[in-house]
mmCIF file of C-alpha atoms in Angstrom:
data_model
loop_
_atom_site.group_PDB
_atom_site.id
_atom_site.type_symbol
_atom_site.label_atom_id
_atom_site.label_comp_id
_atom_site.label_asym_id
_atom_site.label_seq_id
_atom_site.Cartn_x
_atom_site.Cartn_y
_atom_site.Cartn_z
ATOM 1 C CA UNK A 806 110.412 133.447 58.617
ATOM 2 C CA UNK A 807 112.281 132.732 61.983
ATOM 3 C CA UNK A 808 109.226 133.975 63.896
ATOM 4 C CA UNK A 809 107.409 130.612 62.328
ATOM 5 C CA UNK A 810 110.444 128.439 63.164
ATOM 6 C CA UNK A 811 110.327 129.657 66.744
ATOM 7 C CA UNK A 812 106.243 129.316 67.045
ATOM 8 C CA UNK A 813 107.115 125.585 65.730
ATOM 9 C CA UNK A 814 109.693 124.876 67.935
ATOM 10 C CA UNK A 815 107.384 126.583 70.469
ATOM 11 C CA UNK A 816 104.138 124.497 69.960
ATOM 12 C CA UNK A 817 105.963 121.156 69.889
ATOM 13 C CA UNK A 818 107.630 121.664 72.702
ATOM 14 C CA UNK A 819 104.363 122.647 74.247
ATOM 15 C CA UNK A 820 103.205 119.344 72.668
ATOM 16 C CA UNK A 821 105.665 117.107 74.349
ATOM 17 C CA UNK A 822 105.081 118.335 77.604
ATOM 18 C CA UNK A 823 101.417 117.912 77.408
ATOM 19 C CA UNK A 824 101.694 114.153 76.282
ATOM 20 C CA UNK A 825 104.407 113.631 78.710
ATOM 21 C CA UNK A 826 102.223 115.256 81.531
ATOM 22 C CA UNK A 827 99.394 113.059 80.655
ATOM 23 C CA UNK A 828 101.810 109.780 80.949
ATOM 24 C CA UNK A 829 102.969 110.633 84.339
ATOM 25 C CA UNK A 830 99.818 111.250 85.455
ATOM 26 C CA UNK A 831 98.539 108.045 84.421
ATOM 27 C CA UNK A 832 101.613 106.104 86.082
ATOM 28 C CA UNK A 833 101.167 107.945 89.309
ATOM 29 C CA UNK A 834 97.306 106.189 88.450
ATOM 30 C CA UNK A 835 98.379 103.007 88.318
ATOM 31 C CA UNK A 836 101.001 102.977 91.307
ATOM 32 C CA UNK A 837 98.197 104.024 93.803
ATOM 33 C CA UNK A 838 95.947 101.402 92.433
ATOM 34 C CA UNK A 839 98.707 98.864 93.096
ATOM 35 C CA UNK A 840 99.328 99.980 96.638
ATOM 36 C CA UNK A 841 95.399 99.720 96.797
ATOM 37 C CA UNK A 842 94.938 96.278 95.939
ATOM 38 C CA UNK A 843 98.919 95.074 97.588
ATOM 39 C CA UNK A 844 96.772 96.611 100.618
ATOM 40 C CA UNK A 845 93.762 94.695 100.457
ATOM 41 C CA UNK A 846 95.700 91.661 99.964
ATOM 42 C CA UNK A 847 97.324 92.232 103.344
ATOM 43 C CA UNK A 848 94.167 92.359 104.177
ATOM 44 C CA UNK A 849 93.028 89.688 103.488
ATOM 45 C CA UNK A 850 95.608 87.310 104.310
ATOM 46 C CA UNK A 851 95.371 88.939 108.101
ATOM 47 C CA UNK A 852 91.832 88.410 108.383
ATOM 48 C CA UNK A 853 91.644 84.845 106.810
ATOM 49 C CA UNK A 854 94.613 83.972 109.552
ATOM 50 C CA UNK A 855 92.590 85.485 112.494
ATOM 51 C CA UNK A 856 89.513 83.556 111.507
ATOM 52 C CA UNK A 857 91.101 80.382 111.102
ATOM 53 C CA UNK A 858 92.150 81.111 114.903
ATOM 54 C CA UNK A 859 89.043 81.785 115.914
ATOM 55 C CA UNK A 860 86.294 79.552 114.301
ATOM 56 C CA UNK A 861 82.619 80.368 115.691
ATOM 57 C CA UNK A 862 80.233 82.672 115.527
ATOM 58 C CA UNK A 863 81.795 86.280 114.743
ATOM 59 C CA UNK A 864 80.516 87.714 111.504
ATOM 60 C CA UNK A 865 83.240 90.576 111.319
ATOM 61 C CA UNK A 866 86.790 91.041 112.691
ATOM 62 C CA UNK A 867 87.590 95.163 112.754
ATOM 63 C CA UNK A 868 91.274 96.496 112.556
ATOM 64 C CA UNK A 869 91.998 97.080 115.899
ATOM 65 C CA UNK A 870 91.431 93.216 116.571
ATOM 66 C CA UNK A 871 93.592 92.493 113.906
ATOM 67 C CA UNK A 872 96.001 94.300 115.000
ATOM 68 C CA UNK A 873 95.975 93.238 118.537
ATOM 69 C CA UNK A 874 95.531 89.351 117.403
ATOM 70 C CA UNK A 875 98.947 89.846 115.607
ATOM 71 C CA UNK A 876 97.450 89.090 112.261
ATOM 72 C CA UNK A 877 99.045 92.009 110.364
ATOM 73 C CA UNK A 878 102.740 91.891 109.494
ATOM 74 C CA UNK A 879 104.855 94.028 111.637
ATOM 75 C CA UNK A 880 106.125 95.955 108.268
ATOM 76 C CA UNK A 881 102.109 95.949 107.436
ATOM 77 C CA UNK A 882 101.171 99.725 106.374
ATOM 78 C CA UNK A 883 97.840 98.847 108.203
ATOM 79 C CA UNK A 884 99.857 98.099 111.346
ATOM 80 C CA UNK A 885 100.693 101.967 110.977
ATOM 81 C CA UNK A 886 99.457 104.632 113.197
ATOM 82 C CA UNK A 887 95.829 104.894 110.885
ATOM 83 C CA UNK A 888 92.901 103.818 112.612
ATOM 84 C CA UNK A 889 90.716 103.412 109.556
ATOM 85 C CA UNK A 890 90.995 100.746 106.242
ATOM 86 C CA UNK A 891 89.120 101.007 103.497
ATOM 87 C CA UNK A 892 88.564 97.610 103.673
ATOM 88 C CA UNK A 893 85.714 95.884 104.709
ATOM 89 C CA UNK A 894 84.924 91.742 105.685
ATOM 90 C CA UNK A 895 81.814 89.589 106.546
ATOM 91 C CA UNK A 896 82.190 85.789 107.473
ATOM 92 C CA UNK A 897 79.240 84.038 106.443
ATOM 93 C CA UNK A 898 77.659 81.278 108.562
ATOM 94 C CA UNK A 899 79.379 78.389 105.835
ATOM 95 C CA UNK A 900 82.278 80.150 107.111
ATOM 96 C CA UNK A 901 83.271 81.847 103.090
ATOM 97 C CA UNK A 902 84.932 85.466 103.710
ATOM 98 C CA UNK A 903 84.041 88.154 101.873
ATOM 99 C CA UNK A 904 86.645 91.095 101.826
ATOM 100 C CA UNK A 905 85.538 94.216 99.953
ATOM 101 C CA UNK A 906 86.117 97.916 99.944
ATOM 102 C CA UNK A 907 83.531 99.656 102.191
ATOM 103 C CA UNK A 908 83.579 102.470 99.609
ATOM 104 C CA UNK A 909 84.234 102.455 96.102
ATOM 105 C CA UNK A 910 88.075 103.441 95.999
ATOM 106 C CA UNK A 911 88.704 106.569 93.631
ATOM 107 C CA UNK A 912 91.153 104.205 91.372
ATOM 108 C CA UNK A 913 89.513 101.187 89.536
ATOM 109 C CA UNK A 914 91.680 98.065 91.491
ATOM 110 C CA UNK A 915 89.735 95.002 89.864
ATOM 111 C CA UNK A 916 92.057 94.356 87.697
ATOM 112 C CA UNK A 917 95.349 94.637 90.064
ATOM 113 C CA UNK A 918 93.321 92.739 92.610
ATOM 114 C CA UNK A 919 93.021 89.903 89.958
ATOM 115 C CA UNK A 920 95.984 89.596 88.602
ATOM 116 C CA UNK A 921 97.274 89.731 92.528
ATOM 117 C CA UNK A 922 94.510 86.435 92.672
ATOM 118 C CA UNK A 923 96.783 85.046 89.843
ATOM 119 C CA UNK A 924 93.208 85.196 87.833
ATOM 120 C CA UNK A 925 91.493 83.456 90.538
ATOM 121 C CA UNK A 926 87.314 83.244 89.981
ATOM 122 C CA UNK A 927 87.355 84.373 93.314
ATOM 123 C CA UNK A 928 88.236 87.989 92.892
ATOM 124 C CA UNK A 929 86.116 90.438 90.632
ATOM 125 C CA UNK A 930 83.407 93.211 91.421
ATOM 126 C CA UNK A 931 80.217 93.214 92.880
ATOM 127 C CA UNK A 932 77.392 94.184 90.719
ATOM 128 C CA UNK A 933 73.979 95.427 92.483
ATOM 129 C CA UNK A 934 71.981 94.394 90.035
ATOM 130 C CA UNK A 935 72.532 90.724 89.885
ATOM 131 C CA UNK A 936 73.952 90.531 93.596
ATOM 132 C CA UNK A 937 76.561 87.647 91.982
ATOM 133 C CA UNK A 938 80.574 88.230 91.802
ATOM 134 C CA UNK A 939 81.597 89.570 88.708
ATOM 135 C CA UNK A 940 85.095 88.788 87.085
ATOM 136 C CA UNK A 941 86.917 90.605 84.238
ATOM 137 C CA UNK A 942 88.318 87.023 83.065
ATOM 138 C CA UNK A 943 85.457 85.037 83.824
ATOM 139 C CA UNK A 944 82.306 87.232 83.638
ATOM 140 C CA UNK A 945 79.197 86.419 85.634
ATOM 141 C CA UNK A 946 80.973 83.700 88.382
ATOM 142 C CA UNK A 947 77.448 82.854 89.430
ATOM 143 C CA UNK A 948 78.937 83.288 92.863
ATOM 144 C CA UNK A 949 76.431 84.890 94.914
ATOM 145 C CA UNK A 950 77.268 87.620 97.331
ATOM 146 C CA UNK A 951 75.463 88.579 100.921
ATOM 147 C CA UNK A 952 72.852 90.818 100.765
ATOM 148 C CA UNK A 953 72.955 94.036 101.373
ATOM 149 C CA UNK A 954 71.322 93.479 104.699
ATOM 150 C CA UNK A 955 74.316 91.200 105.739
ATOM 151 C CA UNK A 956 77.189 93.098 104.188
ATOM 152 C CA UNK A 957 76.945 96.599 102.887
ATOM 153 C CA UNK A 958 78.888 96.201 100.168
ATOM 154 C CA UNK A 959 78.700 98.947 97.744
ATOM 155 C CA UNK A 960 77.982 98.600 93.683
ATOM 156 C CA UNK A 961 80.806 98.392 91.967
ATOM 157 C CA UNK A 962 83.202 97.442 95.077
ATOM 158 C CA UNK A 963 86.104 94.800 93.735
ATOM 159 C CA UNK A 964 85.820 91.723 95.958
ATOM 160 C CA UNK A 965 87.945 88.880 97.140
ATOM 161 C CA UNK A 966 86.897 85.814 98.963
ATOM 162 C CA UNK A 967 88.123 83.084 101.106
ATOM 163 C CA UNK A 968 86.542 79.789 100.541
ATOM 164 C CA UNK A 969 85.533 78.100 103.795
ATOM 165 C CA UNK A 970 88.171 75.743 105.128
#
């Protein structure tokens, strides 16, 4: 008899620390996919400032620019010591930036990056297949994206653009 009280005591223990494992595995989740899309604001905001700085031709601005331009925050984690961002941009000739991520990030962002857009249109994913911006809230924007040829961006990249000033 105490041999099945102990198995029982035994197996929900076993239990519990298999449901608590999963939720601190799911909040560890979630607080890199924050960081992810706090990042790509930063991001964002850094190369919208540069470009407003420099109207004209230039299609792309890369990190090190940004960095030297003083368009990052001092307290920016891309004004660190890496010399790679996932993050990508393309300024098209109306002058409408596209940020994206150059890869697919491991952690689905679209979401954080939206709500970080305060559920702007603007922000969503890019879908190969119809080559338009995507938006959990909103659907099909009917916002077309640049071509492949113009901007790699990859299927199923979350985007965020800066309307033209």
């Amino acid at each position: 008899m105490w041999n099945l009280a102990v198995l029982t005591a035994l197996v929900s223990l076993a239990g519990y620390y298999a449901v608590a494992d999963k939720a601190g595995l799911e909040a560890q989740s979630q607080a890199r996919a924050d960081s992810l899309a706090e990042g790509m604001a930063l991001y964002r905001d850094a190369v919208a400032r540069y470009f407003a700085g420099h109207p004209g031709g230039q299609r792309s601005v890369d990190l090190a620019t940004l960095r030297a331009s003083g368009a990052l925050p001092a307290w920016s984690p891309l004004n660190g010591a890496a010399a790679a961002t996932p993050w990508a941009n393309y300024r098209a000739a109306a002058g409408t930036i596209y940020i994206y991520a150059a890869q697919a990030p491991a952690e689905n962002i679209v979401a954080d990056v939206v709500r970080l857009s305060r559920n702007s249109v603007l922000a969503g994913v890019y879908r190969s297949g119809d080559s338009t911006l995507y938006s959990p809230i909103f659907g099909d924007t009917r916002i077309p994206l640049p071509t492949p040829a113009d901007a790699a961006i990859p299927d199923g990249s979350p985007v965020w653009i800066v309307a033209a000033q």
